Coordinates of C-alpha atoms in Angstrom, one line a residue:
X1 CA -27.5 7.6 -40.9
X2 CA -28.3 5.5 -37.2
X3 CA -25.8 3.4 -36.5
X4 CA -26.4 -0.2 -37.1
X5 CA -27.2 -1.0 -33.9
X6 CA -30.8 -1.6 -33.2
X7 CA -31.7 1.3 -31.2
X8 CA -33.6 3.7 -32.3
X9 CA -32.5 8.6 -32.2
X10 CA -34.3 8.9 -29.2
X11 CA -32.1 5.9 -27.1
X12 CA -28.8 6.6 -29.1
X13 CA -28.9 10.4 -28.2
X14 CA -30.1 9.5 -24.6
X15 CA -27.0 7.0 -24.0
X16 CA -24.6 10.1 -26.2
X17 CA -25.9 12.4 -23.4
X18 CA -25.6 9.8 -19.6
X19 CA -21.7 9.8 -22.2
X20 CA -21.1 13.6 -21.3
X21 CA -22.8 13.7 -18.1
X22 CA -20.7 11.0 -16.5
X23 CA -17.3 12.3 -18.2
X24 CA -18.7 15.4 -17.1
X25 CA -19.2 13.9 -13.7
X26 CA -16.0 12.2 -13.2
X27 CA -14.2 16.0 -14.6
X28 CA -15.8 17.3 -11.5
X29 CA -14.9 14.3 -8.8
X30 CA -10.8 15.1 -9.8
X31 CA -11.3 18.6 -9.6
X32 CA -13.0 18.3 -6.4
X33 CA -10.2 15.3 -5.5
X34 CA -7.7 17.9 -6.3
X35 CA -8.8 21.4 -4.5
X36 CA -9.6 19.5 -1.6
X37 CA -7.2 17.1 -0.5
X38 CA -8.2 15.6 2.8
X39 CA -12.0 15.9 2.4
X40 CA -12.1 13.3 -0.7
X41 CA -9.4 11.0 1.5
X42 CA -12.1 11.6 4.5
X43 CA -14.8 10.3 2.0
X44 CA -12.4 7.4 1.1
X45 CA -11.9 6.1 4.9
X46 CA -15.6 6.6 5.2
X47 CA -16.6 4.7 2.4
X48 CA -13.7 1.9 2.7
X49 CA -15.3 1.5 6.0
X50 CA -18.2 1.2 5.2
X51 CA -17.4 -1.3 2.9
X52 CA -15.8 -3.2 5.7
X53 CA -18.3 -3.7 7.5
X54 CA -21.3 -4.7 5.1
X55 CA -22.8 -7.8 5.8
X56 CA -25.2 -9.3 3.3

């Protein structure tokens, strides 16, 4: 029973696998943030500095 999105079963399977991967990645990031809060804070500060100093 294909969904009425016009996507092939291969595309739907790929989208499902991608969604699962992104969920797991988010969980891993949350776990890393709980386990190493200082490292996470440093990473966030550095990312903010990169954004603040980036020129188009």
